[in-house]
Amino acid sequence: MADTRETLKLVKDLSRKEIVFALAHLPGSSRFVFGGSDSMVYDVDLASAKPEPRSLGSHDSYVTGLAIAQRRAISGSYDGRLIWWDLDYQERLFTVEAHARWIRDVAASSDGKTVASVADDMVCRVWDAETGEKRFELRGHEAVTPHHFPSMLYACAFSPDGRYLASGDKVGHVVIWDLTTGQAAGTLEVPTMYTWDPSQRRHSIGGIRSLAFSPDGNRLAIGGMGKVGNIDHLEGLARVEIFDWRKAERSHEYAGDTFKGLVERLVFLASGDRLLAVGGTNDGFLMLFDLSQKSAKLQEKIGFHVHDAVVGDASNSIFLAGHGKLAEYELKV
Amino acid sequence: MSETRRERFCGSPEHALDRRRFLGTLAAGAAAFAADMTVLEVLKQPVIAQELKSQQKRVILLWLAGGSSQLETWDPKPGASTGGPFRAIPTSVPGIHISELMPKMAQRMEHTTIIRSLNTKNGDHGGGARLMMRGRMDDPSLRYPDLGAVLARELGQAHSAVPDYVSFYSATEGRDFAPDTAGFLGSRYAPMELTKTLMPENIRRPEGLSELDHAQRAELRELMSKRFARGRVSTDLGAHNEAYQRVRGLMASEKLFDLAQEPQKIRDEYGPTQFGEQALIARRLAEAGVPFVRVGRAWWDSHGQNFETHQEMVPELDHVMATLLDDLKRRGMLDSTLVITLAEFGRTPSINPSLGRDHFASAWSATLSGCGIKGGSVYGKTDALGQSVVDGEVGAAELFATIYKALGINPQKNYRVGSRPVPLTEPGTEPIETVLA
C-alpha cells in the first residue's frame, strides 16, 4: 500500500463562552447540535457564512452527551436527565429521568432506533429512541474503585449493526453487551488507562473516555490516557488500544509519543483502516491512525482541548468541539 | 497534678478507679493524669470519663493539603459560569447551602461554622502552607511555631506522658512544603510525626527485653539520675529526666494507635480509607488527652480534572468529618474538641482547559466545629462568581485568633524569645467574635 500523507486544514471556527462537551451531526445536512457547560443545547448550521447557534432549551447542569436518532436529538446531562428534541420543530419533546448521577455519554444506533446512556450510577441504560421507554438496564461495572472511591462510567458506543453496545469505566473495565439478550457478550481490561497514586497524592485519574467499533464490528477501539506520574495534571500520554473484542486480544496499541492528555473521542473513518482520535490537556490534539501500518498518519496540535468530534458525510470534513470553541477542519489526502 | 502525686501513681487500673482520689486529682488539674496511657481504662467509667472530657480542650485539624476547592465544598456557586457542575444542597440550618458532595455534613451543620471570606494572599504551596500552619508570614529573624506546637504548649500538661502534638501525613506530596515545627518553642513541643504507618515506629519494647527488666532498668536509671542531680541545679538535667519519662509514656501509648483496640462497629463507621483510619486514631488520641492532632489528607491540587478529583475526595472528607463529629458528640467530647478543616489555599473560580482549578488565596473557605464555636453559622461572603470577598474579609491571623479564643487562649498572649515579646497573633488582630459561642 503506497504511503499517503494526510494534512489538516482549518476551514472555520466559532468561539464559544462555554466549554462544549458534546457535538452531534444531523446526517445529510450541515446542521449540528451541541451542548456544554452552560447547560444549554444548541442547533447550528455550520455551512452558513456566519453560523448563529440557536438555543433548543436547557438542562439543569452540564450537557455531556448528544446523539441523533432519526430527526431527533437526544441530550444527556450531569442532571441525570435525557431530553428528546425535535430538530424540525426546534422543540423539546419529552424528558426521561434516566440516571441517579451524572450522565457521561449518550449514543444512538446507526438505524436510529435505539439510544444508550451511561452515568456515574455505573449503569448503562438502553432506550427506545422513538418513545423513550427503557429496554435494558445493564449492570456490569463496580460502583467503587479497588481503593474505595466512587468509580465513574464514562463512555459507550454501539456496533455498526446495533447488536452490541460497549461501555467503559474509570478503572479500565469494558463490557460488550449483546442487545438481543441484555447479557454481557465479552469483557476487556485496560488497566493502563487508570492511574491510582498510592503514595504521592493518594487519589486517581484517568479512565476509559472513548470507545468506537470498527465498521465491520469486529474491533473495538478504546481511548484514554496512559499512566500518569503527576496526577495533578493530565500529563499521561494520549493512549489508544484496539481489540479483537470477541477474542479479547489486543491488535493495536498506540501508547503515544507526541501528545499528553485524554483521548476524548474515537471515530473510525468509513474505510475502516483509519481511526480518528481527539482530546487534550490545556491544548488539544487530533491524531489519525493507520491500522494497516499500525502507525499515526497525522498528529496535529489543536488550539483547544477537544471534547468531541464528528466526521462529516464526506469523510474529509472533521468537526471538533471543545473548550470555548467549535471548529471545522478539512482532511486532505 | 503535683510531681509527687504523679510519681506515686503506680498506673494500675485499681488505683485509677479510686473515684474520690481521682476526682480530687481532677480538681488539681487531672488532665495530665488522664493523659497517661496507663489509665486509659478509666475512660470506660462514664462519670470519670465525662469529668475529664469536659475539662480538657483538644484540636483535631483536618489538613486538606494541596488546596481543596471551596466551590466544591463550603462555598458553592451553582449556576455561575465559575460554579462547576455540582449543585448546592440545603443543610440542617435554614439558609445555609453547601456542595451536594457533602450530604452528611449538610445534616450536621449545627455543629459547624463556615468562614467563607479568607483572603490570605499567598497562592504558593510552601508559602501558603507555612502561613496557614503558623498563622503568620515567615520572619527571617524568628522561627515561629505552628498551630500544633502552640496548642501543645497551651493545652498540654507539663508532665504528660503522651505526646502533645501528633501529625499524620502519609502522602509524600507537599509534606515538606510546611513541615510541622515547634519553632522557637523548642523540641519539647515538636510533633510526633507519622508518615509511613498508623503507629509510631520504634516505640515497642525490644522483644529480648522483658517488661520487668525494662522497668528495673528505668528505676536504676532514675535512682542514679537523682543521685547525680543532688546539689546540682540544671534545666538540662530536668529535661533529660523528663525525656525518659515521656519515652516510657510513649511506649505505653502504643495501644492508642492500634485500631484493633477499637470495636469493629466504630471502625466500620469511619470506613476503610487511610484518612478514615487516621481520623479514628486522632479521636482515640484526643480522648486520651493529646491536645493537638493533625490529620493531613493530601493531595487536592487539581490543576487537571478538578471535578473528578473532588468527586473522589470530597465524599471521603464528608464521610470522615461527619463520622468524627458524631463520634465526638456521642462521647461527650464535641464541646471540648475543636475540629478544623483548613488548607494552604483554595482554588480558582475559573476553570482551565484541563477542567482543573488552580491555586487561589483571594477568596476561600475554612470551617470550625465544636469547642467554643457557634455552630450553624456562616461568616463572610464572596461575590457571585467567587472571585473576591465582598464581606467579612479575614486572613490567617484573624483565623488563628479565633481558634485561640475558641479554646480559651488569649490571642494576645506574649511568649518571650530572649527579651523579645512575641504575641500569639500580631497586635491589633481581632478574632471573629460572631462565630464564637
Short mmCIF file of N, CA and C in Angstrom, two decimals, chain B residues 61-192:
data_model
loop_
_atom_site.label_atom_id
_atom_site.label_comp_id
_atom_site.label_asym_id
_atom_site.label_seq_id
_atom_site.Cartn_x
_atom_site.Cartn_y
_atom_site.Cartn_z
N LEU B 61 -7.12 18.81 63.59
CA LEU B 61 -7.03 19.59 62.35
C LEU B 61 -7.06 18.64 61.16
N LEU B 62 -8.08 18.78 60.33
CA LEU B 62 -8.14 18.05 59.07
C LEU B 62 -7.49 18.94 58.02
N TRP B 63 -6.26 18.60 57.69
CA TRP B 63 -5.44 19.47 56.83
C TRP B 63 -5.58 18.99 55.40
N LEU B 64 -6.22 19.78 54.56
CA LEU B 64 -6.56 19.36 53.19
C LEU B 64 -5.45 19.84 52.26
N ALA B 65 -4.37 19.13 52.29
CA ALA B 65 -3.13 19.57 51.66
C ALA B 65 -3.25 19.62 50.14
N GLY B 66 -2.68 20.66 49.60
CA GLY B 66 -2.73 20.86 48.16
C GLY B 66 -3.78 21.87 47.77
N GLY B 67 -4.74 22.09 48.67
CA GLY B 67 -5.75 23.12 48.43
C GLY B 67 -7.04 22.56 47.86
N SER B 68 -7.98 22.26 48.73
CA SER B 68 -9.29 21.80 48.25
C SER B 68 -10.06 23.00 47.70
N SER B 69 -11.05 22.71 46.90
CA SER B 69 -11.83 23.77 46.26
C SER B 69 -13.00 24.18 47.15
N GLN B 70 -13.06 25.45 47.46
CA GLN B 70 -14.19 25.97 48.23
C GLN B 70 -15.49 25.85 47.44
N LEU B 71 -15.39 25.87 46.11
CA LEU B 71 -16.60 25.82 45.28
C LEU B 71 -17.21 24.42 45.27
N GLU B 72 -16.40 23.42 45.53
CA GLU B 72 -16.90 22.06 45.56
C GLU B 72 -17.09 21.56 46.98
N THR B 73 -16.99 22.49 47.96
CA THR B 73 -17.20 22.08 49.35
C THR B 73 -18.13 23.07 50.07
N TRP B 74 -17.52 24.17 50.58
CA TRP B 74 -18.23 25.01 51.54
C TRP B 74 -18.85 26.27 50.94
N ASP B 75 -18.47 26.63 49.73
CA ASP B 75 -18.99 27.88 49.14
C ASP B 75 -19.40 27.65 47.69
N PRO B 76 -20.41 26.84 47.48
CA PRO B 76 -20.80 26.50 46.10
C PRO B 76 -21.44 27.70 45.39
N LYS B 77 -21.28 27.73 44.08
CA LYS B 77 -21.87 28.80 43.25
C LYS B 77 -22.64 28.15 42.09
N PRO B 78 -23.67 27.43 42.40
CA PRO B 78 -24.39 26.72 41.33
C PRO B 78 -24.98 27.70 40.32
N GLY B 79 -24.83 27.36 39.07
CA GLY B 79 -25.39 28.20 38.02
C GLY B 79 -24.46 29.29 37.54
N ALA B 80 -23.46 29.64 38.33
CA ALA B 80 -22.50 30.65 37.87
C ALA B 80 -21.57 30.01 36.84
N SER B 81 -21.02 30.85 35.97
CA SER B 81 -20.12 30.31 34.95
C SER B 81 -18.90 29.67 35.58
N THR B 82 -18.58 30.10 36.79
CA THR B 82 -17.44 29.53 37.50
C THR B 82 -17.83 28.39 38.43
N GLY B 83 -19.11 28.13 38.52
CA GLY B 83 -19.61 27.27 39.59
C GLY B 83 -19.32 25.81 39.46
N GLY B 84 -19.00 25.37 38.23
CA GLY B 84 -18.80 23.94 38.06
C GLY B 84 -20.13 23.20 38.06
N PRO B 85 -20.07 21.90 37.93
CA PRO B 85 -21.30 21.14 37.71
C PRO B 85 -22.04 20.69 38.96
N PHE B 86 -21.44 20.88 40.12
CA PHE B 86 -22.11 20.36 41.31
C PHE B 86 -23.18 21.33 41.80
N ARG B 87 -24.21 20.75 42.32
CA ARG B 87 -25.30 21.56 42.86
C ARG B 87 -25.03 21.92 44.32
N ALA B 88 -25.79 22.88 44.81
CA ALA B 88 -25.76 23.19 46.24
C ALA B 88 -26.97 22.52 46.88
N ILE B 89 -26.80 22.08 48.11
CA ILE B 89 -27.91 21.44 48.81
C ILE B 89 -28.16 22.17 50.13
N PRO B 90 -29.41 22.16 50.56
CA PRO B 90 -29.71 22.78 51.86
C PRO B 90 -29.11 21.95 52.99
N THR B 91 -28.91 22.60 54.10
CA THR B 91 -28.36 21.90 55.27
C THR B 91 -29.37 21.88 56.41
N SER B 92 -28.95 21.32 57.51
CA SER B 92 -29.83 21.27 58.68
C SER B 92 -30.06 22.66 59.27
N VAL B 93 -29.30 23.64 58.80
CA VAL B 93 -29.50 25.03 59.26
C VAL B 93 -30.12 25.82 58.10
N PRO B 94 -31.34 26.29 58.29
CA PRO B 94 -32.01 27.00 57.19
C PRO B 94 -31.16 28.15 56.66
N GLY B 95 -31.10 28.24 55.34
CA GLY B 95 -30.37 29.33 54.71
C GLY B 95 -28.93 29.00 54.36
N ILE B 96 -28.39 27.94 54.92
CA ILE B 96 -27.01 27.57 54.61
C ILE B 96 -27.02 26.42 53.62
N HIS B 97 -26.32 26.62 52.51
CA HIS B 97 -26.19 25.58 51.50
C HIS B 97 -24.72 25.25 51.30
N ILE B 98 -24.45 23.99 51.09
CA ILE B 98 -23.08 23.56 50.77
C ILE B 98 -23.14 22.64 49.56
N SER B 99 -21.99 22.19 49.10
CA SER B 99 -21.96 21.36 47.89
C SER B 99 -22.71 20.05 48.09
N GLU B 100 -23.31 19.60 47.02
CA GLU B 100 -24.01 18.32 47.07
C GLU B 100 -23.07 17.15 47.35
N LEU B 101 -21.77 17.39 47.26
CA LEU B 101 -20.81 16.33 47.57
C LEU B 101 -20.71 16.08 49.07
N MET B 102 -21.38 16.91 49.86
CA MET B 102 -21.26 16.78 51.32
C MET B 102 -22.62 16.60 51.99
N PRO B 103 -23.37 15.59 51.61
CA PRO B 103 -24.70 15.43 52.20
C PRO B 103 -24.67 15.10 53.69
N LYS B 104 -23.63 14.43 54.13
CA LYS B 104 -23.58 14.07 55.56
C LYS B 104 -23.29 15.29 56.42
N MET B 105 -22.36 16.11 55.99
CA MET B 105 -22.10 17.34 56.74
C MET B 105 -23.29 18.28 56.65
N ALA B 106 -24.00 18.22 55.55
CA ALA B 106 -25.18 19.07 55.43
C ALA B 106 -26.20 18.76 56.54
N GLN B 107 -26.23 17.53 56.97
CA GLN B 107 -27.16 17.14 58.04
C GLN B 107 -26.64 17.48 59.44
N ARG B 108 -25.42 17.97 59.49
CA ARG B 108 -24.79 18.23 60.80
C ARG B 108 -24.28 19.68 60.89
N MET B 109 -24.84 20.54 60.13
CA MET B 109 -24.30 21.90 60.04
C MET B 109 -24.45 22.66 61.36
N GLU B 110 -25.30 22.19 62.25
CA GLU B 110 -25.48 22.91 63.52
C GLU B 110 -24.23 22.88 64.38
N HIS B 111 -23.28 22.02 64.05
CA HIS B 111 -22.04 21.95 64.84
C HIS B 111 -20.93 22.81 64.24
N THR B 112 -21.15 23.35 63.05
CA THR B 112 -20.04 23.89 62.27
C THR B 112 -20.30 25.33 61.86
N THR B 113 -19.23 26.12 61.89
CA THR B 113 -19.30 27.44 61.26
C THR B 113 -18.38 27.44 60.05
N ILE B 114 -18.89 28.03 58.97
CA ILE B 114 -18.11 28.13 57.75
C ILE B 114 -17.58 29.55 57.65
N ILE B 115 -16.29 29.69 57.45
CA ILE B 115 -15.71 31.01 57.19
C ILE B 115 -15.42 31.06 55.69
N ARG B 116 -16.20 31.88 54.97
CA ARG B 116 -16.12 31.90 53.51
C ARG B 116 -15.29 33.07 52.98
N SER B 117 -14.62 33.77 53.85
CA SER B 117 -14.03 35.04 53.43
C SER B 117 -12.54 35.13 53.72
N LEU B 118 -11.85 34.02 53.57
CA LEU B 118 -10.40 34.07 53.75
C LEU B 118 -9.74 34.70 52.53
N ASN B 119 -8.94 35.70 52.77
CA ASN B 119 -8.08 36.27 51.73
C ASN B 119 -6.68 36.26 52.30
N THR B 120 -5.91 35.25 51.94
CA THR B 120 -4.63 35.03 52.59
C THR B 120 -3.46 35.42 51.70
N LYS B 121 -3.75 35.79 50.47
CA LYS B 121 -2.79 36.48 49.60
C LYS B 121 -1.55 35.67 49.26
N ASN B 122 -1.56 34.40 49.50
CA ASN B 122 -0.36 33.62 49.17
C ASN B 122 -0.80 32.34 48.46
N GLY B 123 -0.60 32.31 47.15
CA GLY B 123 -1.03 31.16 46.35
C GLY B 123 0.08 30.18 46.03
N ASP B 124 1.11 30.21 46.82
CA ASP B 124 2.22 29.28 46.65
C ASP B 124 2.07 28.16 47.68
N HIS B 125 2.30 26.92 47.25
CA HIS B 125 2.09 25.81 48.19
C HIS B 125 2.88 25.99 49.49
N GLY B 126 4.19 26.24 49.33
CA GLY B 126 5.03 26.31 50.52
C GLY B 126 4.68 27.51 51.37
N GLY B 127 4.63 28.67 50.74
CA GLY B 127 4.33 29.89 51.49
C GLY B 127 2.95 29.85 52.10
N GLY B 128 2.00 29.36 51.32
CA GLY B 128 0.63 29.27 51.81
C GLY B 128 0.52 28.30 52.97
N ALA B 129 1.19 27.18 52.85
CA ALA B 129 1.11 26.17 53.91
C ALA B 129 1.77 26.67 55.19
N ARG B 130 2.90 27.32 55.04
CA ARG B 130 3.55 27.85 56.26
C ARG B 130 2.66 28.91 56.91
N LEU B 131 2.06 29.75 56.07
CA LEU B 131 1.18 30.78 56.60
C LEU B 131 -0.01 30.18 57.35
N MET B 132 -0.62 29.18 56.76
CA MET B 132 -1.83 28.65 57.36
C MET B 132 -1.55 27.63 58.46
N MET B 133 -0.33 27.15 58.54
CA MET B 133 0.05 26.31 59.68
C MET B 133 0.51 27.15 60.86
N ARG B 134 1.03 28.35 60.58
CA ARG B 134 1.62 29.17 61.64
C ARG B 134 0.82 30.43 61.95
N GLY B 135 -0.06 30.78 61.04
CA GLY B 135 -0.92 31.94 61.29
C GLY B 135 -0.25 33.26 61.00
N ARG B 136 0.95 33.22 60.49
CA ARG B 136 1.65 34.46 60.18
C ARG B 136 2.71 34.19 59.14
N MET B 137 3.16 35.28 58.53
CA MET B 137 4.17 35.15 57.49
C MET B 137 5.54 34.82 58.12
N ASP B 138 6.38 34.26 57.28
CA ASP B 138 7.73 33.95 57.73
C ASP B 138 8.44 35.22 58.20
N ASP B 139 9.27 35.05 59.18
CA ASP B 139 10.11 36.15 59.66
C ASP B 139 11.53 35.60 59.68
N PRO B 140 12.41 36.19 58.91
CA PRO B 140 13.76 35.63 58.82
C PRO B 140 14.50 35.63 60.16
N SER B 141 14.04 36.46 61.10
CA SER B 141 14.78 36.53 62.36
C SER B 141 14.20 35.61 63.44
N LEU B 142 13.10 34.95 63.11
CA LEU B 142 12.44 34.15 64.15
C LEU B 142 11.73 32.96 63.53
N ARG B 143 11.91 31.82 64.13
CA ARG B 143 11.20 30.62 63.65
C ARG B 143 9.92 30.47 64.47
N TYR B 144 8.80 30.78 63.85
CA TYR B 144 7.54 30.71 64.57
C TYR B 144 7.08 29.26 64.72
N PRO B 145 6.45 28.96 65.83
CA PRO B 145 5.86 27.62 65.97
C PRO B 145 4.57 27.53 65.17
N ASP B 146 4.21 26.34 64.79
CA ASP B 146 2.93 26.19 64.10
C ASP B 146 1.81 26.00 65.13
N LEU B 147 0.60 25.92 64.60
CA LEU B 147 -0.57 25.85 65.49
C LEU B 147 -0.47 24.69 66.46
N GLY B 148 -0.01 23.55 65.97
CA GLY B 148 0.09 22.37 66.82
C GLY B 148 1.04 22.57 67.98
N ALA B 149 2.17 23.21 67.71
CA ALA B 149 3.15 23.42 68.78
C ALA B 149 2.62 24.41 69.80
N VAL B 150 1.98 25.47 69.33
CA VAL B 150 1.42 26.45 70.27
C VAL B 150 0.37 25.78 71.16
N LEU B 151 -0.49 24.98 70.53
CA LEU B 151 -1.55 24.35 71.32
C LEU B 151 -1.00 23.24 72.20
N ALA B 152 0.07 22.61 71.76
CA ALA B 152 0.73 21.63 72.63
C ALA B 152 1.20 22.32 73.91
N ARG B 153 1.72 23.51 73.74
CA ARG B 153 2.19 24.25 74.91
C ARG B 153 1.02 24.77 75.74
N GLU B 154 0.01 25.29 75.07
CA GLU B 154 -1.08 25.93 75.80
C GLU B 154 -2.05 24.92 76.41
N LEU B 155 -2.26 23.82 75.75
CA LEU B 155 -3.26 22.86 76.20
C LEU B 155 -2.66 21.60 76.80
N GLY B 156 -1.38 21.37 76.52
CA GLY B 156 -0.74 20.16 77.02
C GLY B 156 -0.44 20.28 78.50
N GLN B 157 -0.13 19.16 79.10
CA GLN B 157 0.16 19.12 80.52
C GLN B 157 1.66 18.97 80.71
N ALA B 158 2.17 19.69 81.68
CA ALA B 158 3.62 19.77 81.85
C ALA B 158 4.27 18.41 81.96
N HIS B 159 3.62 17.51 82.67
CA HIS B 159 4.26 16.21 82.89
C HIS B 159 3.52 15.08 82.19
N SER B 160 2.83 15.45 81.13
CA SER B 160 2.09 14.44 80.39
C SER B 160 3.02 13.40 79.81
N ALA B 161 2.57 12.18 79.88
CA ALA B 161 3.40 11.11 79.30
C ALA B 161 3.07 10.88 77.85
N VAL B 162 1.99 11.45 77.38
CA VAL B 162 1.62 11.25 75.98
C VAL B 162 2.17 12.40 75.14
N PRO B 163 2.27 12.17 73.86
CA PRO B 163 2.70 13.28 73.01
C PRO B 163 1.66 14.39 73.06
N ASP B 164 2.11 15.61 72.93
CA ASP B 164 1.19 16.75 72.92
C ASP B 164 0.77 17.11 71.52
N TYR B 165 1.50 16.60 70.57
CA TYR B 165 1.28 17.05 69.19
C TYR B 165 1.60 15.86 68.29
N VAL B 166 0.57 15.35 67.65
CA VAL B 166 0.74 14.22 66.73
C VAL B 166 0.30 14.67 65.35
N SER B 167 1.07 14.32 64.35
CA SER B 167 0.75 14.75 62.99
C SER B 167 0.84 13.56 62.03
N PHE B 168 -0.29 13.28 61.40
CA PHE B 168 -0.32 12.27 60.33
C PHE B 168 -0.19 12.97 58.99
N TYR B 169 0.72 12.49 58.17
CA TYR B 169 0.82 13.00 56.79
C TYR B 169 1.46 11.88 55.98
N SER B 170 0.65 11.06 55.40
CA SER B 170 1.16 9.85 54.76
C SER B 170 1.57 10.05 53.31
N ALA B 171 0.84 10.86 52.58
CA ALA B 171 1.23 11.10 51.19
C ALA B 171 2.56 11.84 51.18
N THR B 172 3.32 11.62 50.13
CA THR B 172 4.62 12.28 50.09
C THR B 172 4.52 13.69 49.52
N GLU B 173 3.54 13.93 48.66
CA GLU B 173 3.45 15.24 48.03
C GLU B 173 3.06 16.32 49.04
N GLY B 174 3.83 17.38 49.05
CA GLY B 174 3.51 18.51 49.91
C GLY B 174 3.95 18.37 51.35
N ARG B 175 4.49 17.20 51.70
CA ARG B 175 4.84 17.00 53.12
C ARG B 175 5.91 17.99 53.57
N ASP B 176 6.80 18.31 52.65
CA ASP B 176 7.92 19.18 53.03
C ASP B 176 7.63 20.66 52.79
N PHE B 177 6.46 20.96 52.24
CA PHE B 177 6.16 22.36 51.98
C PHE B 177 6.03 23.16 53.28
N ALA B 178 5.48 22.54 54.28
CA ALA B 178 5.32 23.21 55.57
C ALA B 178 5.51 22.18 56.66
N PRO B 179 6.74 21.79 56.90
CA PRO B 179 6.96 20.76 57.92
C PRO B 179 6.46 21.23 59.28
N ASP B 180 5.88 20.30 59.99
CA ASP B 180 5.46 20.63 61.35
C ASP B 180 6.67 21.16 62.11
N THR B 181 6.47 22.23 62.84
CA THR B 181 7.61 22.79 63.54
C THR B 181 7.20 23.44 64.86
N ALA B 182 8.03 23.25 65.84
CA ALA B 182 7.80 23.91 67.12
C ALA B 182 8.45 25.27 67.16
N GLY B 183 9.24 25.60 66.15
CA GLY B 183 9.85 26.92 66.07
C GLY B 183 10.60 27.26 67.34
N PHE B 184 10.41 28.50 67.78
CA PHE B 184 11.17 28.94 68.95
C PHE B 184 10.71 28.28 70.25
N LEU B 185 9.60 27.55 70.22
CA LEU B 185 9.17 26.86 71.44
C LEU B 185 10.07 25.68 71.79
N GLY B 186 10.79 25.21 70.79
CA GLY B 186 11.75 24.16 71.07
C GLY B 186 11.19 22.76 70.94
N SER B 187 12.07 21.81 71.01
CA SER B 187 11.72 20.43 70.69
C SER B 187 10.72 19.81 71.65
N ARG B 188 10.58 20.41 72.85
CA ARG B 188 9.59 19.88 73.79
C ARG B 188 8.19 19.84 73.15
N TYR B 189 7.94 20.76 72.23
CA TYR B 189 6.62 20.84 71.61
C TYR B 189 6.63 20.38 70.15
N ALA B 190 7.68 19.74 69.79
CA ALA B 190 7.76 19.22 68.42
C ALA B 190 6.78 18.06 68.26
N PRO B 191 6.27 17.88 67.07
CA PRO B 191 5.26 16.83 66.88
C PRO B 191 5.85 15.43 66.79
N MET B 192 5.02 14.49 67.17
CA MET B 192 5.30 13.11 66.78
C MET B 192 4.71 12.95 65.38
#
